[in-house]
Amino acid sequence: MTLQPDNEIAALFDPNFDEPEPAIVPPGALPPSWAAAMAANRAAATPTAPAPVPAQELAWSQAPEGSIAAPAPVVVPSPAPDAERGPTGRGKRRGKRDGRRRDPDAEVTRQVTAAKKRADRERKAVRLGLVGVEGNVTRTRRQSTAWFVQPPGPWNMRPVGKQRRYIQNEGLVVANLAESGVTGLHRRLVRTPWPVRQWAQAHDAWADPIPDVPGSLSWADYLRGQQHAMLWGNPTQKGRYWGVELPPRSVLAQGLDTVGQWLLPVVDWPLLGKFAQLWRKWARDAFLNEQKAIADHLSTIERHLSGQGVNAKPATPGQMDYLLLRSATLGLPLDADGVISGAGDWEESDVATLEDLTNLELTPGDGYTTVRGQVGGRDYTGYAIVLTVGRMAPLPIPEKMLPWQVIGDPSGEPLEWSERISLKTKGQTLRSLRRLTSKIEAQFDHYTVEHDQSPPQELAEQHALAQRVISDIDEDHSGLSVRTEGWYRVLVVGSSPEEAKEKVALLQEVYAPRIRLEQEHGQYQLLREFVPGEPLANIAHCRRMNVEALSAGMAAVGDRIGDRTGVVVGQTASIAPRPAVWDLFAAHEKKHKSGLTPIVAVPGSGKTFLAGLLVYQAVRAGAYGVVLDPSGPLKKLAQLPEFRGIAEVQALTGRTSRPGSLNPYRVIVDPRREDPEYDPMSPDYADDTDPVAAAQSQYEADLRAAEAERISVAVSVLKMMLTPSRLEHQWTETVLQTAANMVGGQRNHNLGEVLTAIATIGKGKDETNVDLISCARSIHQDLAMMSQLAEARVLFPEEGTIGDGETVDRNVRLTVLTMPGLQLPPTGTDPAQWTPQQRMAGPLMHMAAWMANRLIYELPRYERKVLFLDENKYLEQTGAGRTLNLRIARDSRKYKVRALVCSQLPDDYLGVDGTDDKSALTYEVIIGDLGGNAHAIEGALKLLNLPLGEGYESLLAGLGGGGEDTLDEDTDTEHLDQARRFIVKMADDIELIRSDWTHYVHLAHVFDALDSRATRAAIGGAP
């Protein structure tokens, strides 16, 4: 049977989930402790011969056929022939009596009656008040409640003004409900497992995985390992329900439901049962008629809740099922089985099943409720403690605090909330406050007039506060002065009483000193209060506040980043930890945005490791990868077993480099006539009178642009080889530009021809300018010397050749460009002090980036590609390099390229002099540790599109590892949290991410390949 999406628990609060379910319910949503226990049980059981598994069978398809077996048929033995006759010879008549007594229907009726009496006796004190569910409306005998679901909202890394607007928008929704006649709300925050299995299914559909290599990590094992690693953090997602109390039910409807309840035991009786069924149908019709009578009221409620600020929709049948089932099993692990009925409507007999899901026990004085029940076919026991929000100090939200209902989320505990709120209109609030003022004034007169005593100072303060509130309400026209009375409960669960109490103490400490969390008596009743339809447990600790302070709880907000499809970046670290997943090509395929992704951080901050891991995951999923790694440690990626035969390492320097492989005239390719932009049928030429001529004209223009670009790049490369004093000469630019123009921009040239042209100018045959001739001779001497260096052989091909002209091999999925022996100039050293080898590093890095660009853009446009460029600072030093960065930013969308460009400063993307600002083209940005540099932090905020002075500076200054770095072994705390932290921007979502790979043990060989630490163990020596 194919399960519907609405029936999948993990999909209930995922608006992007629309994938069909497999025929077999797979594993993948169980926390590891559950999975380990189930595996241990299976190992202890009698082993059976496993069925043959196909080579490409995926992780979620390797599940048993179901853990619940069909009951065995009951065999009733036939009586012996002599048994039918009694000892007195009256066996026939006795047999008739016995036959009547053993009638199956009568026996079932008797058992049902006995079970009903037993249930009435045992559940007399715990029977639920709920009598049924119709659509998204639950009903008790006296009250109906319409339920709506609010999707998770954003909060982190938003400007304070926008966060305050979030609070006010939700407050206005509550105020509008009050003005529409709503008197009460029951809001529930529930948790569901993060959809790990759905990620694996979606990721498999999204990817075009490379073929498995025998002896290496297979695609199925890779997906299985990713799922297990994600589950170790027990990630959850939120679902927030708004229960809006409808007008009280009529006396007639209450009477019909009450009598229908009395008649429930006789529903199956022959004659009276028909009357009972008719009566219950009458009761249900009365309820439906009530709903029709308030249809306009329901429409108004739905309109308010669907507006900006809440964006809630009526709960679906699956969401209603989960609300009831979860509320009835609080204290047990999250139900991760993935299957619920989804039938929607609940009769009273269905509601009775909720009472059987758990066994609740309360020992007076213990302060907790013991909950026992089954999840996934296994028995569990939980210890639940309900805390109530007590006294609250003024809360500086959002300026200095998280929303008050989110403060406990960073603990990682799956906290659930129940809020019972009574709404007061403006008139009700004013009348109440004036009565309170009159009481205070009467007490004041009692002291001063009747007893001639000075009244307590508290009376004056209370009177002033009441007058101030009255003034605020009178002068308010926004609706935010609507007042509320509410009781706010939060549930804490432990696997033992001690653990539950420790969690309570930790949570109380987290909320202190501004908010007190009270552990009240009556824990059993407080736990039942979470179930829809149950009465308020007590009236203690009633919190009175306006709708703005109420909405400052913002229980639905959480970490929102990425999607549920792509590669793993890490886990969120702002509010609640959960996997951060990134579809590398969503910007190209869905949003039509640039694929440029700056990765900005100081050396040693983990940016190369993160980029390498992203490249590995992308290539595994079928993308082409090109990596420019000058220092060379990433070449080990190409040597991984799973990339055998589809990866290569090209050395651009050293003994194995190919002469002329970085010749600018060969690296920069001509446009291809068959590209889509030169198709006369393209919409771009629809308005041209002659589309064919227009397309041809565009092609020829781009061809001339490529020739001009080769000339520009050749000049830039030669300039980088010269000393600063030579570059300052007024005729240097003229000599180089003239020589390059003499050679031309066609692909059949090389830099050696430019040197020959410079020598020709220096001979002065066609030139009379003595200074120009002298400058040309000096330049030629310097460049001729540089061209003889061993590092220059890739720029200057052998005489009579034009260098490497190979086309891209489409069978190679990963290409790593390395530059062994490259001597990078020391940071901060005067360029005048650089050696010739150090001066050669600039042009080599420059042309290597162009080479990587060529390997990407020669592939078909429809193919997914990942480009990783390290040391971007060398590209930004020249105009041609900035042109390449701009091309990557603008053309990556058309060529489906995810370009990960590493740099140490944001200025490389912002433009040092205000030009070449590419911040508007950066749809995704990754910012790591900036070393606390104020200038770098200011530039990072501009890249992230965040304002200055909002407090983000301190967050960026504290990036990096979680511990404090010091060389003192006694005080070093860096080891406490070695996971690197990054601020990641994807579209408008910005979150703090921990790059934590602790549980990804199946990728240990990849981590070893990406380890660039300069230790003996890291480079293959003895540990």
Coordinates of N, CA, C and O in Angstrom, one line a residue, residues 362-435:
L362 N 1.4 8.3 39.1 CA 1.9 9.5 39.9 C 2.0 9.1 41.3 O 1.0 8.6 41.9
T363 N 3.2 9.2 41.9 CA 3.4 8.9 43.3 C 3.5 10.3 44.0 O 4.3 11.1 43.7
P364 N 2.6 10.5 45.0 CA 2.6 11.8 45.7 C 3.9 12.1 46.3 O 4.5 11.3 46.9
G365 N 4.4 13.3 46.0 CA 5.6 13.8 46.6 C 6.8 13.6 45.6 O 7.9 14.2 45.9
D366 N 6.7 12.8 44.6 CA 7.8 12.6 43.6 C 8.0 13.8 42.8 O 9.1 14.1 42.4
G367 N 6.9 14.5 42.4 CA 7.1 15.7 41.5 C 7.2 15.4 40.1 O 7.6 16.3 39.3
Y368 N 6.9 14.2 39.7 CA 6.9 13.9 38.2 C 5.8 12.8 38.0 O 5.3 12.2 38.9
T369 N 5.6 12.6 36.7 CA 4.6 11.6 36.2 C 5.4 10.5 35.5 O 6.1 10.8 34.6
T370 N 5.1 9.3 35.8 CA 5.7 8.2 35.1 C 4.8 7.8 34.0 O 3.6 7.5 34.2
V371 N 5.4 7.7 32.8 CA 4.6 7.4 31.6 C 5.2 6.1 31.0 O 6.4 6.0 30.7
R372 N 4.4 5.1 30.8 CA 4.8 3.9 30.2 C 3.9 3.6 29.0 O 2.7 3.9 29.0
G373 N 4.6 3.1 28.0 CA 3.9 2.8 26.7 C 4.8 2.2 25.7 O 6.0 1.9 26.0
Q374 N 4.3 1.9 24.5 CA 5.0 1.3 23.5 C 5.3 2.3 22.3 O 4.4 3.0 21.9
V375 N 6.5 2.2 21.8 CA 6.8 3.0 20.6 C 7.6 2.1 19.7 O 8.6 1.5 20.1
G376 N 7.1 1.9 18.5 CA 7.8 1.0 17.5 C 7.9 -0.4 18.0 O 8.8 -1.1 17.7
G377 N 6.8 -0.9 18.8 CA 6.8 -2.3 19.2 C 7.7 -2.5 20.4 O 7.8 -3.7 20.8
R378 N 8.2 -1.5 21.1 CA 9.1 -1.7 22.2 C 8.5 -0.9 23.4 O 7.9 0.2 23.2
D379 N 8.7 -1.4 24.6 CA 8.2 -0.8 25.8 C 9.2 0.3 26.2 O 10.4 0.1 26.3
Y380 N 8.7 1.5 26.6 CA 9.5 2.6 27.1 C 8.9 3.2 28.3 O 7.6 3.1 28.5
T381 N 9.7 3.7 29.2 CA 9.2 4.4 30.4 C 9.9 5.8 30.4 O 11.1 5.9 30.3
G382 N 9.1 6.8 30.5 CA 9.6 8.2 30.6 C 9.1 8.9 31.9 O 8.1 8.4 32.5
Y383 N 9.8 9.9 32.3 CA 9.5 10.6 33.5 C 9.3 12.1 33.1 O 10.3 12.7 32.7
A384 N 8.1 12.5 33.2 CA 7.7 13.8 32.7 C 7.5 14.8 33.9 O 6.8 14.5 34.9
I385 N 8.0 16.0 33.7 CA 7.8 17.1 34.6 C 7.4 18.3 33.8 O 8.0 18.7 32.8
V386 N 6.2 18.9 34.3 CA 5.7 20.0 33.6 C 6.0 21.3 34.4 O 5.7 21.3 35.6
L387 N 6.7 22.2 33.8 CA 7.0 23.5 34.4 C 6.1 24.6 34.0 O 5.6 24.6 32.8
T388 N 5.7 25.5 34.9 CA 4.8 26.6 34.6 C 5.6 27.9 34.6 O 6.4 28.1 35.5
V389 N 5.4 28.8 33.6 CA 6.1 30.1 33.6 C 5.5 30.9 34.8 O 4.3 31.1 34.9
G390 N 6.4 31.3 35.6 CA 6.0 32.2 36.8 C 6.3 33.6 36.5 O 6.0 34.1 35.4
R391 N 6.8 34.3 37.5 CA 7.0 35.7 37.5 C 8.0 36.1 36.4 O 9.0 35.4 36.2
M392 N 7.7 37.1 35.6 CA 8.6 37.5 34.5 C 9.0 39.0 34.7 O 8.1 39.9 34.9
A393 N 10.3 39.3 34.6 CA 10.8 40.6 34.6 C 10.6 41.2 33.2 O 10.3 40.5 32.2
P394 N 10.8 42.5 33.1 CA 10.7 43.1 31.7 C 11.8 42.5 30.8 O 12.9 42.3 31.2
L395 N 11.4 42.1 29.6 CA 12.2 41.3 28.7 C 12.6 42.2 27.6 O 11.8 42.6 26.8
P396 N 14.0 42.4 27.4 CA 14.4 43.2 26.3 C 14.5 42.4 25.0 O 15.6 42.0 24.5
I397 N 13.3 42.0 24.5 CA 13.2 41.2 23.2 C 12.8 42.1 22.1 O 11.8 42.8 22.3
P398 N 13.5 42.2 21.0 CA 14.5 41.3 20.5 C 15.9 41.9 20.7 O 16.9 41.3 20.2
E399 N 16.1 43.1 21.4 CA 17.3 43.7 21.4 C 18.4 42.9 22.0 O 19.6 42.8 21.5
K400 N 18.1 42.2 23.2 CA 19.2 41.6 23.9 C 18.9 40.1 24.2 O 19.8 39.4 24.7
M401 N 17.7 39.6 23.9 CA 17.3 38.3 24.2 C 16.7 37.5 23.1 O 16.1 38.2 22.2
L402 N 16.8 36.2 23.1 CA 16.0 35.4 22.2 C 14.5 35.5 22.7 O 14.2 35.9 23.8
P403 N 13.5 35.2 21.8 CA 12.2 35.1 22.3 C 12.0 34.2 23.5 O 12.7 33.2 23.6
W404 N 11.2 34.5 24.5 CA 11.2 33.9 25.8 C 10.8 32.4 25.7 O 11.1 31.6 26.6
Q405 N 10.1 32.0 24.7 CA 9.7 30.6 24.5 C 10.8 29.8 23.8 O 10.6 28.6 23.6
V406 N 11.8 30.4 23.3 CA 12.9 29.8 22.6 C 14.2 29.7 23.4 O 15.2 29.1 23.0
I407 N 14.2 30.3 24.6 CA 15.4 30.4 25.3 C 16.0 29.0 25.7 O 17.2 28.8 25.7
G408 N 15.1 28.1 25.9 CA 15.6 26.7 26.2 C 15.9 25.8 25.0 O 16.5 24.7 25.2
D409 N 15.6 26.3 23.8 CA 15.9 25.4 22.7 C 17.4 25.1 22.4 O 17.7 24.0 22.0
P410 N 18.3 26.1 22.7 CA 19.7 25.7 22.5 C 20.2 24.5 23.3 O 21.3 24.0 23.0
S411 N 19.5 24.1 24.3 CA 19.9 23.0 25.1 C 19.8 21.7 24.4 O 20.4 20.7 24.8
G412 N 19.1 21.7 23.2 CA 18.9 20.5 22.4 C 17.8 19.6 22.9 O 17.5 18.6 22.2
E413 N 17.1 20.0 24.0 CA 16.0 19.2 24.5 C 14.8 19.5 23.6 O 14.5 20.6 23.3
P414 N 14.0 18.4 23.2 CA 12.8 18.7 22.4 C 11.6 19.2 23.3 O 10.7 18.4 23.6
L415 N 11.7 20.4 23.7 CA 10.7 21.0 24.6 C 9.4 21.1 23.9 O 9.3 21.5 22.7
E416 N 8.3 20.8 24.6 CA 7.0 21.0 24.1 C 6.2 22.0 25.0 O 6.3 21.9 26.2
W417 N 5.3 22.8 24.4 CA 4.6 23.9 25.1 C 3.1 23.7 25.0 O 2.6 23.2 24.0
S418 N 2.5 24.1 26.0 CA 1.0 24.2 26.0 C 0.6 25.5 26.6 O 1.1 25.9 27.7
E419 N -0.2 26.3 25.9 CA -0.5 27.7 26.3 C -2.1 27.7 26.3 O -2.7 27.5 25.3
R420 N -2.6 28.1 27.5 CA -4.0 28.4 27.6 C -4.2 29.9 27.8 O -3.7 30.4 28.8
I421 N -4.8 30.5 26.8 CA -4.8 32.0 26.8 C -6.3 32.5 26.7 O -7.1 32.0 25.9
S422 N -6.6 33.4 27.6 CA -7.9 34.1 27.6 C -7.7 35.5 27.1 O -6.9 36.2 27.6
L423 N -8.4 35.8 26.0 CA -8.3 37.1 25.4 C -9.3 38.1 25.9 O -10.5 37.8 26.1
K424 N -8.9 39.3 26.2 CA -9.7 40.4 26.7 C -9.8 41.5 25.7 O -8.7 42.0 25.2
T425 N -11.0 42.0 25.4 CA -11.1 43.1 24.5 C -10.7 44.4 25.2 O -10.5 44.4 26.4
K426 N -10.6 45.5 24.4 CA -10.2 46.7 24.9 C -11.2 47.2 26.0 O -10.8 47.7 27.1
G427 N -12.5 47.0 25.7 CA -13.5 47.5 26.7 C -13.5 46.6 28.0 O -13.6 47.2 29.1
Q428 N -13.3 45.3 27.8 CA -13.2 44.5 29.0 C -12.0 44.8 29.9 O -12.0 44.9 31.1
T429 N -10.9 45.1 29.2 CA -9.6 45.4 30.0 C -9.8 46.8 30.7 O -9.4 46.9 31.9
L430 N -10.4 47.8 30.0 CA -10.6 49.0 30.7 C -11.5 48.9 31.9 O -11.3 49.5 33.0
R431 N -12.6 48.2 31.7 CA -13.5 48.0 32.9 C -12.8 47.3 34.1 O -13.0 47.7 35.2
S432 N -12.0 46.3 33.7 CA -11.3 45.6 34.8 C -10.3 46.5 35.5 O -10.2 46.5 36.7
L433 N -9.6 47.3 34.7 CA -8.6 48.2 35.3 C -9.2 49.3 36.1 O -8.7 49.7 37.2
R434 N -10.4 49.8 35.7 CA -11.1 50.8 36.5 C -11.6 50.3 37.8 O -11.6 51.0 38.8
R435 N -12.1 49.0 37.7 CA -12.5 48.4 39.0 C -11.3 48.2 39.9 O -11.4 48.5 41.1

